[in-house]
Coordinates of C-alpha atoms in Angstrom, one line a residue:
Chain A
M9 CA -7.3 -4.2 18.8
A10 CA -8.2 -5.7 22.2
L11 CA -5.2 -7.9 21.9
A12 CA -2.8 -5.0 21.3
F13 CA -4.2 -3.0 24.2
A14 CA -4.1 -6.1 26.4
A15 CA -0.4 -6.6 25.6
L16 CA 0.3 -2.9 26.4
R17 CA -1.7 -3.0 29.6
L18 CA 0.3 -6.0 30.8
G19 CA 3.4 -3.7 30.8
G20 CA 4.4 -4.6 27.2
T21 CA 6.4 -2.2 25.1
A22 CA 6.1 -1.5 21.3
S23 CA 8.6 -4.3 20.9
S24 CA 6.6 -6.8 22.9
L25 CA 3.5 -5.7 21.0
G26 CA 5.5 -6.5 17.9
V27 CA 6.1 -10.0 19.3
V28 CA 2.4 -10.6 19.9
L29 CA 1.5 -9.3 16.4
A30 CA 4.3 -11.4 14.8
A31 CA 3.0 -14.3 16.8
G32 CA -0.3 -14.0 15.0
T33 CA 1.3 -13.8 11.6
L34 CA 4.1 -16.3 11.8
P35 CA 1.8 -19.4 12.2
Q36 CA -0.3 -18.1 9.3
L37 CA 2.9 -18.3 7.3
V38 CA 4.1 -21.6 8.7
F39 CA 0.8 -23.4 8.7
A40 CA -0.4 -22.0 5.3
L41 CA 1.2 -25.0 3.6
A42 CA -0.3 -27.5 5.9
G43 CA -3.7 -25.7 5.7
G44 CA -3.5 -26.0 1.9
V45 CA -2.7 -29.8 2.1
F46 CA -5.6 -30.5 4.5
G47 CA -7.9 -28.2 2.6
D48 CA -7.5 -30.5 -0.4
R49 CA -7.9 -33.7 1.7
W50 CA -10.7 -33.0 4.1
D51 CA -14.3 -31.7 3.9
R52 CA -13.6 -28.0 3.5
V53 CA -16.7 -26.8 5.3
R54 CA -15.8 -28.9 8.4
L55 CA -12.3 -27.6 8.3
M56 CA -13.6 -24.0 8.4
V57 CA -16.0 -24.8 11.2
G58 CA -13.1 -26.5 13.1
S59 CA -10.8 -23.5 12.6
N60 CA -13.4 -21.2 14.0
V61 CA -14.0 -23.4 17.0
V62 CA -10.2 -23.6 17.7
A63 CA -9.9 -19.8 17.4
A64 CA -12.9 -19.3 19.7
S65 CA -11.3 -21.6 22.3
A66 CA -8.0 -19.8 22.2
Q67 CA -9.6 -16.3 22.4
G68 CA -11.9 -17.6 25.2
L69 CA -8.9 -18.8 27.1
S70 CA -7.1 -15.4 26.6
A71 CA -10.2 -13.7 27.9
V72 CA -10.4 -15.9 31.0
L73 CA -6.7 -15.4 31.7
L74 CA -7.1 -11.6 31.4
L75 CA -10.3 -11.4 33.4
S76 CA -8.8 -13.5 36.2
G77 CA -5.7 -11.3 36.3
V78 CA -3.1 -14.1 35.6
A79 CA -2.4 -13.3 32.0
A80 CA 1.2 -12.5 30.8
V81 CA 2.4 -11.3 27.4
W82 CA 3.7 -14.8 26.6
H83 CA 0.2 -16.3 27.2
L84 CA -1.3 -13.8 24.7
A85 CA 1.5 -14.5 22.2
L86 CA 1.1 -18.3 22.5
L87 CA -2.7 -18.0 22.1
A88 CA -2.3 -15.6 19.1
V89 CA -0.2 -18.4 17.5
V90 CA -3.1 -20.7 17.9
V91 CA -5.6 -18.2 16.4
G92 CA -3.1 -17.5 13.5
G93 CA -2.7 -21.2 12.9
A94 CA -6.5 -21.7 12.8
S95 CA -6.7 -18.9 10.3
A96 CA -4.1 -20.6 8.1
F97 CA -6.3 -23.7 7.9
F98 CA -9.4 -21.6 7.3
Q99 CA -8.3 -19.5 4.3
P100 CA -7.3 -22.2 1.7
A101 CA -10.5 -24.2 2.6
A102 CA -12.6 -21.0 2.2
A103 CA -11.1 -20.3 -1.3
G104 CA -11.9 -23.8 -2.3
T105 CA -15.5 -23.6 -0.9
V106 CA -16.3 -20.4 -2.8
S107 CA -15.0 -22.0 -6.0
A108 CA -17.1 -25.1 -5.4
L109 CA -20.3 -23.1 -4.7
V110 CA -20.2 -20.3 -7.3
P111 CA -20.4 -20.7 -11.1
K112 CA -17.1 -19.5 -12.7
G113 CA -18.7 -16.6 -14.4
D114 CA -20.0 -15.2 -11.1
L115 CA -16.7 -15.6 -9.1
V116 CA -15.8 -11.9 -9.4
R117 CA -19.1 -10.8 -8.0
A118 CA -19.0 -13.4 -5.2
N119 CA -15.5 -12.4 -4.2
A120 CA -16.5 -8.7 -4.3
L121 CA -19.5 -9.4 -2.1
L122 CA -17.3 -11.3 0.4
Q123 CA -14.7 -8.5 0.4
T124 CA -17.3 -5.8 0.9
G125 CA -18.7 -7.7 3.9
L126 CA -15.2 -8.2 5.3
Q127 CA -14.4 -4.5 4.9
L128 CA -17.6 -3.4 6.5
V129 CA -16.7 -5.6 9.5
K130 CA -13.3 -3.9 9.5
V131 CA -15.1 -0.5 9.8
G132 CA -17.5 -1.6 12.5
G133 CA -15.1 -3.9 14.4
P134 CA -12.6 -1.3 15.6
I135 CA -15.5 0.9 16.7
L136 CA -17.1 -1.9 18.7
G137 CA -13.7 -3.0 19.9
G138 CA -12.8 0.5 21.0
V139 CA -16.1 0.9 22.9
L140 CA -15.7 -2.5 24.6
V141 CA -12.1 -2.0 25.5
A142 CA -12.8 1.5 26.9
A143 CA -15.9 0.5 28.8
A144 CA -15.1 -3.0 30.0
G145 CA -11.4 -3.6 29.4
P146 CA -9.5 -5.8 26.9
G147 CA -10.5 -9.1 28.5
W148 CA -14.2 -8.6 27.7
G149 CA -13.3 -7.3 24.2
I150 CA -11.5 -10.6 23.6
A151 CA -14.4 -12.6 25.1
V152 CA -16.8 -11.0 22.6
D153 CA -14.3 -11.8 19.8
A154 CA -14.3 -15.5 21.0
L155 CA -18.1 -15.5 20.8
S156 CA -18.0 -14.0 17.2
F157 CA -15.8 -17.0 16.2
L158 CA -18.4 -19.4 17.7
A159 CA -21.2 -17.6 15.8
C160 CA -19.2 -17.9 12.6
A161 CA -18.7 -21.6 13.2
A162 CA -22.5 -22.0 13.7
V163 CA -23.3 -20.2 10.4
M164 CA -20.6 -22.1 8.5
S165 CA -21.9 -25.4 9.7
R166 CA -25.0 -24.8 7.6
V167 CA -23.1 -24.4 4.3
R168 CA -23.6 -27.3 2.0
A169 CA -20.8 -27.3 -0.6
P170 CA -20.4 -29.9 -3.3
L171 CA -17.3 -31.9 -2.5
P172 CA -14.5 -31.9 -5.2
A173 CA -12.5 -35.1 -5.9
L174 CA -10.4 -34.7 -2.8
V175 CA -6.9 -36.1 -2.5
S176 CA -6.8 -39.4 -0.6
G177 CA -5.7 -39.0 3.0
R178 CA -3.5 -42.1 2.8
R179 CA -0.8 -40.3 0.8
S180 CA 2.1 -38.5 2.6
V181 CA 1.7 -34.8 3.4
M182 CA 5.1 -34.1 1.7
R183 CA 3.9 -35.8 -1.5
D184 CA 0.7 -33.7 -1.6
L185 CA 2.7 -30.6 -0.9
G186 CA 5.1 -31.5 -3.7
E187 CA 2.1 -31.9 -6.1
G188 CA 0.8 -28.5 -5.0
W189 CA 4.3 -27.0 -5.5
A190 CA 4.5 -28.5 -9.0
E191 CA 1.2 -26.9 -9.8
F192 CA 2.4 -23.6 -8.4
V193 CA 5.6 -23.3 -10.3
S194 CA 4.1 -24.6 -13.5
R195 CA 2.2 -21.4 -13.9
T196 CA 4.6 -18.5 -14.5
W197 CA 2.0 -15.8 -13.7
L198 CA 1.3 -17.4 -10.4
W199 CA 4.8 -17.5 -9.0
V200 CA 5.9 -14.2 -10.5
L201 CA 2.9 -12.4 -9.0
T202 CA 3.3 -14.2 -5.7
A203 CA 7.0 -13.1 -5.5
Q204 CA 5.9 -9.6 -6.4
G205 CA 3.3 -9.7 -3.6
A206 CA 6.0 -10.8 -1.0
I207 CA 8.1 -7.8 -1.7
V208 CA 5.1 -5.4 -2.0
V209 CA 3.5 -6.5 1.2
G210 CA 6.8 -6.2 3.1
A211 CA 7.4 -2.7 1.6
W212 CA 3.9 -1.6 2.5
L213 CA 4.3 -2.8 6.1
V214 CA 7.5 -0.8 6.5
G215 CA 6.4 2.3 4.5
Y216 CA 2.9 2.7 5.7
T217 CA 2.2 0.6 8.8
L218 CA 5.5 1.3 10.6
L219 CA 6.8 4.5 9.2
G220 CA 3.4 6.1 8.6
P221 CA 2.7 6.7 12.3
A222 CA 6.2 7.9 12.8
Y223 CA 5.6 10.5 10.0
A224 CA 2.3 11.5 11.6
Q225 CA 4.0 12.0 14.9
R226 CA 6.7 14.2 13.4
Y227 CA 4.9 16.1 10.6
L228 CA 1.2 15.9 11.3
G229 CA 1.2 16.7 15.0
G230 CA 0.3 13.3 16.5
P231 CA -2.0 10.3 16.1
G232 CA -5.2 12.4 15.5
P233 CA -4.6 13.2 11.8
W234 CA -3.3 9.7 11.2
G235 CA -6.7 8.5 12.3
L236 CA -8.2 10.4 9.4
V237 CA -5.7 8.8 7.0
A238 CA -6.5 5.3 8.4
A239 CA -10.2 6.1 7.9
A240 CA -9.6 7.1 4.3
F241 CA -7.9 3.8 3.7
T242 CA -10.9 1.9 5.1
V243 CA -13.3 4.0 2.9
G244 CA -11.1 3.1 -0.1
L245 CA -11.2 -0.6 0.8
V246 CA -15.0 -0.6 0.9
V247 CA -15.3 1.5 -2.3
G248 CA -12.9 -0.8 -4.1
S249 CA -14.7 -4.1 -3.3
T250 CA -18.2 -2.5 -3.9
A251 CA -17.0 -1.2 -7.3
C252 CA -16.2 -4.8 -8.2
L253 CA -19.8 -5.8 -7.8
A254 CA -20.5 -3.7 -11.0
W255 CA -17.0 -3.6 -12.7
R256 CA -15.4 -6.8 -13.8
P257 CA -11.6 -6.6 -14.1
S258 CA -11.0 -8.5 -17.3
R259 CA -7.2 -8.1 -17.3
P260 CA -6.2 -9.3 -13.8
G261 CA -2.5 -9.1 -14.5
W262 CA -2.6 -5.4 -15.3
V263 CA -5.0 -4.8 -12.4
S264 CA -2.7 -6.6 -10.0
C265 CA 0.5 -4.7 -11.1
V266 CA -1.0 -1.2 -11.4
S267 CA -2.9 -1.5 -8.1
S268 CA 0.3 -2.6 -6.4
A269 CA 2.2 0.3 -7.9
A270 CA -0.6 2.6 -6.5
M271 CA 0.4 1.5 -3.0
A272 CA 3.5 3.7 -3.5
L273 CA 1.3 6.9 -3.6
P274 CA 0.9 7.4 0.2
M275 CA 4.7 7.0 0.7
V276 CA 5.5 9.5 -2.0
A277 CA 2.9 11.8 -0.5
M278 CA 4.5 11.6 2.9
A279 CA 8.0 12.0 1.4
T280 CA 7.0 15.2 -0.3
R281 CA 5.1 16.5 2.7
A282 CA 1.9 16.7 0.8
P283 CA -1.1 18.3 2.5
L284 CA -3.2 16.0 4.8
W285 CA -6.1 15.8 2.3
V286 CA -3.7 14.7 -0.5
L287 CA -2.2 12.0 1.7
S288 CA -5.7 10.9 2.7
A289 CA -6.8 10.8 -1.0
A290 CA -3.7 8.8 -1.9
V291 CA -4.4 6.3 0.9
A292 CA -8.1 6.0 -0.2
V293 CA -7.0 5.3 -3.8
T294 CA -4.5 2.7 -2.5
G295 CA -7.3 1.0 -0.5
A296 CA -9.7 1.0 -3.4
S297 CA -7.2 -0.3 -6.0
S298 CA -5.7 -3.0 -3.7
N299 CA -9.1 -4.4 -2.8
A300 CA -10.1 -4.5 -6.5
S301 CA -6.8 -6.3 -7.0
I302 CA -7.6 -8.9 -4.3
V303 CA -11.0 -9.6 -5.8
A304 CA -9.5 -10.0 -9.3
W305 CA -6.6 -12.2 -8.0
R306 CA -8.8 -14.6 -6.0
S307 CA -11.3 -14.9 -8.8
L308 CA -8.4 -15.6 -11.2
M309 CA -7.0 -18.4 -9.0
Q310 CA -10.4 -20.0 -8.4
H311 CA -11.0 -19.8 -12.2
R312 CA -7.6 -21.2 -13.3
I313 CA -6.4 -23.6 -10.7
P314 CA -8.0 -27.1 -10.6
Q315 CA -10.5 -27.5 -7.8
E316 CA -8.6 -30.5 -6.2
R317 CA -5.4 -28.5 -5.9
L318 CA -6.8 -25.1 -5.2
A319 CA -6.3 -25.2 -1.4
R320 CA -2.6 -26.1 -1.7
V321 CA -1.9 -23.5 -4.3
T322 CA -3.8 -20.9 -2.2
G323 CA -1.7 -22.0 0.8
L324 CA 1.6 -21.5 -1.1
N325 CA 0.4 -18.1 -2.4
T326 CA -0.5 -17.0 1.1
A327 CA 2.8 -18.2 2.6
G328 CA 4.7 -16.4 -0.2
Q329 CA 2.9 -13.1 0.3
L330 CA 3.4 -13.2 4.1
L331 CA 7.1 -14.1 3.8
F332 CA 8.5 -10.8 5.0
V333 CA 5.7 -9.7 7.4
P334 CA 7.1 -11.2 10.7
V335 CA 10.5 -9.6 9.9
G336 CA 8.7 -6.3 9.5
Y337 CA 6.9 -6.6 12.8
R338 CA 10.1 -7.6 14.6
S339 CA 11.8 -4.5 13.2
R340 CA 9.1 -2.3 14.7
G341 CA 11.2 -1.5 17.8
R342 CA 14.1 -0.2 15.6
W343 CA 12.3 2.4 13.7
P344 CA 11.1 5.1 16.2
S345 CA 14.6 5.8 17.6
T346 CA 16.1 6.2 14.1
T347 CA 13.3 8.6 13.1
G348 CA 13.4 10.6 16.2
C349 CA 9.9 9.8 17.3
G350 CA 8.8 8.4 20.6
T351 CA 7.8 4.8 20.9
P352 CA 4.0 4.7 21.1
Chain B
M4 CA 18.1 2.6 6.6
A5 CA 16.2 5.5 8.1
E6 CA 19.2 6.3 10.3
H7 CA 21.3 7.1 7.2
Y8 CA 18.7 8.7 4.9
G9 CA 16.1 10.2 7.3
L10 CA 12.4 9.4 7.5
R11 CA 11.2 11.2 4.3
H12 CA 14.0 9.8 2.1
T13 CA 13.3 6.3 3.4
L14 CA 9.7 6.8 2.6
M15 CA 10.5 8.0 -1.0
L16 CA 13.0 5.1 -1.6
T17 CA 10.5 2.5 -0.2
G18 CA 7.7 4.0 -2.4
L19 CA 9.7 4.1 -5.6
G20 CA 11.1 0.6 -5.0
L21 CA 7.6 -0.7 -4.3
A22 CA 6.3 0.9 -7.5
A23 CA 9.2 -0.5 -9.6
V24 CA 8.8 -4.1 -8.2
S25 CA 5.0 -3.8 -8.7
L26 CA 5.3 -3.1 -12.4
L27 CA 8.2 -5.5 -13.2
P28 CA 5.8 -8.6 -13.7
L29 CA 4.3 -6.7 -16.7
L30 CA 7.5 -7.6 -18.5
V31 CA 6.3 -11.2 -18.4
R32 CA 4.0 -12.1 -21.3
D33 CA 2.0 -14.6 -19.2
V34 CA 1.1 -11.9 -16.7
R35 CA 0.2 -9.3 -19.4
G36 CA -2.0 -11.9 -21.2
L37 CA -4.1 -13.0 -18.2
V38 CA -7.8 -12.7 -18.9
L39 CA -10.7 -13.2 -16.6
P40 CA -13.9 -14.2 -18.4
A41 CA -16.7 -11.6 -18.0
S42 CA -19.6 -14.0 -18.2
V43 CA -20.7 -17.5 -17.5
A44 CA -21.0 -18.2 -21.2
E45 CA -17.5 -16.9 -21.9
S46 CA -16.2 -18.9 -19.0
A47 CA -17.7 -22.1 -20.4
A48 CA -16.3 -21.4 -23.8

């Protein structure tokens, strides 16, 4: 949030905001494969700590540049690339660490707990970020974000995870990647659902994230009602992950497909000009079902994929699902004019 | 696409396309048959 407002305050347009947002996602896509390879080679806890320290440094530098008045949009974009890259190394290592720490029968509950915490942060984060940006400016907002990465690194460093039989670091990265790819394509369910995810995530980005605000501008009277819709989505996310603490999705294939299909509900609601409460309810259902799907999917991967290849397969899955996201962000500047709405 | 079909038509097409693509994997037996063990004991078995 602070990054978006910082880019706009520096004279950036919606298009340059798209560049900054794409800059955060593109390295996640590019480095997901490398993150997977090193997540199977190195101590995963140290990798997570290192990722957080790198992200803290990049955000800290962004804050210093902003507070000293010398920041430009390209500075923010470059540092967003570093933060996105750090995240790409964090995620596969985190998936492997959870799998190493938690008994297989408890994976669903563990992932549900992690998702619930993450969603609660997503509720509180924008509120705190909004207050900070409004009161002190984006620079201080990003400085607090940098400190949060450092705090996370400090907590992570206390985790003691049993080490799996890690891949030897002497082999070539390409060979390790090839081994991960062979594991990935050997499981039909894995590559089929990853391909589905790539299209669904791209369609959601266009239909909800990009066209949703344009719809709100034209038919709901502005960003105010869209805030209600966004809040309903967050409530749905929290409810979905909390529900998984009690409910165990035993058929993850069905859960994944049906919950993905539910993501169409808000788009159909907007297309039919449904009342605001119906749209909000549709968005809440989407949030709840998609989070239940995430919990089921992660648990399934951690359950089925061998520990020594889990980070690589997670990296391939992440890269696949993010495939069309940068394209969507870059198209952001094209939509408002075609829909007759002003660029925010 | 929105230029040709308008915002609401684009939303409807995107939504219906998303739903169709979401359900397509259910045609694959491997996807339909995925099971997540409900307990530690079942998992070990």
